[in-house]
C-alpha atoms as one frame of an Amber mdcrd trajectory, in Angstrom:
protein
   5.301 -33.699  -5.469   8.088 -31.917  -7.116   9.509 -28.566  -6.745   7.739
 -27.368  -9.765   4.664 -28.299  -8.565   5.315 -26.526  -5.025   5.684 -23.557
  -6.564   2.535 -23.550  -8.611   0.760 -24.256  -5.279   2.607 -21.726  -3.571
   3.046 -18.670  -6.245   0.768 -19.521  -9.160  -2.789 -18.610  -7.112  -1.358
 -15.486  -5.213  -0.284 -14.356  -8.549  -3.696 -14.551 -10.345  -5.538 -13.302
  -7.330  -3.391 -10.123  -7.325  -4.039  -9.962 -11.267  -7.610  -9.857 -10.773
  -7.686  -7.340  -7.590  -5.649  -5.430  -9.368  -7.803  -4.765 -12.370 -10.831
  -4.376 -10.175  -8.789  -1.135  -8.469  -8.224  -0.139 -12.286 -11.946  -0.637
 -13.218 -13.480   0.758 -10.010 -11.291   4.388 -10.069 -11.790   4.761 -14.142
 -15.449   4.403 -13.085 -15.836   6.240 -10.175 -13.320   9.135 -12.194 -16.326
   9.664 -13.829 -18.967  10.712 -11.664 -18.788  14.033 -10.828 -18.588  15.538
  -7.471 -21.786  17.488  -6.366 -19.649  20.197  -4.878 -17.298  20.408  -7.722
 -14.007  20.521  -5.717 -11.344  19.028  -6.820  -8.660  16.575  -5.213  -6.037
  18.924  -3.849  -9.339  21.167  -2.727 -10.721  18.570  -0.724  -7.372  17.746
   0.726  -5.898  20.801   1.579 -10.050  21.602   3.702  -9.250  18.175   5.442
  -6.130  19.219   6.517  -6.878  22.623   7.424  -9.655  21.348   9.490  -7.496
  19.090  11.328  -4.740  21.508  12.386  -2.420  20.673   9.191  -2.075  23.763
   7.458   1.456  23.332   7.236   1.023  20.400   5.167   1.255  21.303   1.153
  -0.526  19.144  -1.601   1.663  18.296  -4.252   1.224  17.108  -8.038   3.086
  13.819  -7.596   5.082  13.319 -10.777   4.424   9.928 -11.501   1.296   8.817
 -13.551  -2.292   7.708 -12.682  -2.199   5.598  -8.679   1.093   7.799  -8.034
  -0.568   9.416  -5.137   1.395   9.124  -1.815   1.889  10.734   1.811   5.976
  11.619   2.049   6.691  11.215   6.198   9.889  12.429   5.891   8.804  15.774
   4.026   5.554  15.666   5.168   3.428  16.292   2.111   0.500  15.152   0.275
   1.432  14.245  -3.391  -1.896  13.558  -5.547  -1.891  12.223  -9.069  -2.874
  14.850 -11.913  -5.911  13.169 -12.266  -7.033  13.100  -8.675  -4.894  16.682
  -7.821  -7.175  18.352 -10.406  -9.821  15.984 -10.909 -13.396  16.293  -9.237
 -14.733  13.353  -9.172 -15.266  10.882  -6.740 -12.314   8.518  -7.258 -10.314
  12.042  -6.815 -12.033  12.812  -3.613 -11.547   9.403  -2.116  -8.118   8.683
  -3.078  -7.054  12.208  -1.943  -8.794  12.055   1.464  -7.212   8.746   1.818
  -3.834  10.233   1.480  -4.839  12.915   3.979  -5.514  10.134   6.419  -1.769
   9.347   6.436  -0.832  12.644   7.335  -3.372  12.898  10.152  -2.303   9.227
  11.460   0.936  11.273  11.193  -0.004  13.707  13.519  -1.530  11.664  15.917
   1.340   9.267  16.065  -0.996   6.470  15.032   0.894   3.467  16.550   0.910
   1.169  13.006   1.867   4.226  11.528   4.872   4.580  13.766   6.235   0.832
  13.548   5.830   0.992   9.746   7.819   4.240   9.599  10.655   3.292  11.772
  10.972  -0.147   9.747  11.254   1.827   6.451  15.157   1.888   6.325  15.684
  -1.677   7.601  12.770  -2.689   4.926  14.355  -0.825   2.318  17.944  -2.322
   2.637  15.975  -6.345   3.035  14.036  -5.247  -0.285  17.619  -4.535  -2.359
  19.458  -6.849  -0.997  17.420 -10.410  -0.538  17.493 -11.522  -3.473  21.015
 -11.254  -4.495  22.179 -13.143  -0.995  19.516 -15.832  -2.094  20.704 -16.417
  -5.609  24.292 -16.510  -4.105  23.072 -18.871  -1.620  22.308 -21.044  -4.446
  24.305 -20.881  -6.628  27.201 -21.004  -4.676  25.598 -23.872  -2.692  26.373
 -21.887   1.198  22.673 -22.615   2.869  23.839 -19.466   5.415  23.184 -17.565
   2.612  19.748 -18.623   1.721  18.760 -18.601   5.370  20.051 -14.876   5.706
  18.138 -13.941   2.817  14.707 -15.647   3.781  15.142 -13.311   6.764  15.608
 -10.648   5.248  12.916 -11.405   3.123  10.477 -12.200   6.341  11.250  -8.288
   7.444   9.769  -6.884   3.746   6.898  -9.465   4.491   6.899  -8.167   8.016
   6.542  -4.662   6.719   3.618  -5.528   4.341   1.677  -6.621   7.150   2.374
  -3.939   9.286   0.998  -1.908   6.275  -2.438  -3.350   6.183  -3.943  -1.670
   9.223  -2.056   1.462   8.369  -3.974   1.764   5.199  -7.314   0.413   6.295
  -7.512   2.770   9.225  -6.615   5.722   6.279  -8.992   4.905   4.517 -11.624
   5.113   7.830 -10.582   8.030   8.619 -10.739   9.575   4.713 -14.671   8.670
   5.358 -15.333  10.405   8.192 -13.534  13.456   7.050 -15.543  13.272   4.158
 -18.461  12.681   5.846 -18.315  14.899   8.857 -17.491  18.031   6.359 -20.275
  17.806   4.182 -18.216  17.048   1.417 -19.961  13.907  -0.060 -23.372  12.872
  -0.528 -25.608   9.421  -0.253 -24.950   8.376  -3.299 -21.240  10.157  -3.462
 -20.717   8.034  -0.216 -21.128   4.820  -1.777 -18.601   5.566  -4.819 -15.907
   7.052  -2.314 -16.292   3.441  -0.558 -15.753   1.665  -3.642 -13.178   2.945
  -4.512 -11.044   2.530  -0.960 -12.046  -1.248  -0.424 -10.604  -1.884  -4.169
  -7.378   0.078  -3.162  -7.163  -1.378   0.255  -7.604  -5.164  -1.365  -4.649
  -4.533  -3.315  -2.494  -4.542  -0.006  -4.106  -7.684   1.170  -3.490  -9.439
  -2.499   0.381  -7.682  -1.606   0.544  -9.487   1.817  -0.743 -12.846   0.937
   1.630 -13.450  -2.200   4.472 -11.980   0.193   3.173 -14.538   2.668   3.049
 -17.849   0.166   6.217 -16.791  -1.365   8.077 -16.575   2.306   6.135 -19.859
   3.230   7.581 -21.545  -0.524  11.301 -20.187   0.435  11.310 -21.448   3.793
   9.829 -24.814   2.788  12.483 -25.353   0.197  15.409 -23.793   1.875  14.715
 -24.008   5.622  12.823 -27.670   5.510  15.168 -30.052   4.858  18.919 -29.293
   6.690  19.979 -32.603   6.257
């Protein structure tokens, strides 16, 4: 089999599979935005009770400045930062998505252990992310296999990183429903939306972690499995 077929087998299927996962998280919110919260809070409501209950009134909730799925928990500042949509929204894809983000900041707290690694690998991850590439294309085109191989391990640390990311985001997103739940702030029905809407979001980081995976399995296979 040739190289070009390799890489279908390797990159093509990941691809698609994040394609469709992704449009299922696109479908799911734009539903779920809207159904209408019993309680009628909004996003940044919900969020800042959550964190109140739990001891983080120090914590602010921030209109993030990007667009919609913008919404992100800063460590380093230590802020909530909601999407307009979810920030003033009060529906259940705001409620969810916020008390997800809330999670972070109580994993924070807690020093949830995932939480910790993924934290501390940030700056290696974020030099491996800008810098991969460019060593691999040099590696190749300037024919030095050192190159490539530095690169693929660079590359294994971002993959590294995604994994490390999966349980930090699942175990936000348990923790966003019991909030939720143990505050009164959903309902039967309410529950079942909020839970859509996090098992959508938290397949996107598995689609993430199995294309990283294939594509690190595809580099290593062509650059690492055949020194001769």
């Amino acid at each position: 089999m040739g190289n070009l077929g390799i890489y279908f087998i390797f990159l093509i299927p990941p691809m698609i599979l994040g394609f469709i996962i992704q449009h299922r998280l696109k479908t799911t919110v734009a539903k779920q935005m809207q159904v209408p919260i019993a309680n009628g809070m909004t996003g940044e409501q919900v969020a800042r009770m959550i964190l109140d209950h739990n001891g983080l009134s120090g914590v602010p909730v921030n209109q993030a400045q990007g667009g919609p799925l913008s919404d992100h928990y800063d460590p380093r500042h230590r802020t909530v930062n909601l999407s307009p949509g979810v920030h003033d929204g009060n529906a259940v894809a705001s409620v969810a998505i916020a008390a997800h983000e809330v999670g972070h900041a109580i994993q924070h707290e807690k020093a949830y252990g995932p939480f910790r690694v993924r934290s501390t690998m940030f700056p290696a991850v974020a030099f491996a992310s800008q810098t991969w590439m460019l060593l691999l294309l040099a590696g190749v085109f300037l024919q030095i296999a050192g190159l490539a191989q530095v690169a693929i391990v660079l590359f294994a640390v971002v993959v590294l990183f995604q994994l490390v990311t999966l349980p930090v985001e699942f175990d936000a997103s348990k923790r966003a429903k019991v909030q939720l739940h143990s505050l009164g702030l959903v309902g039967g029905g309410e529950e079942q939306g909020v839970s859509k809407v996090l098992s959508a979001a938290a397949m996107t980081y598995v689609a993430a972690a199995l294309a990283a995976l294939s594509q690190l399995a595809y580099f290593a296979l062509m650059f690492l499995g055949n020194r001769d």
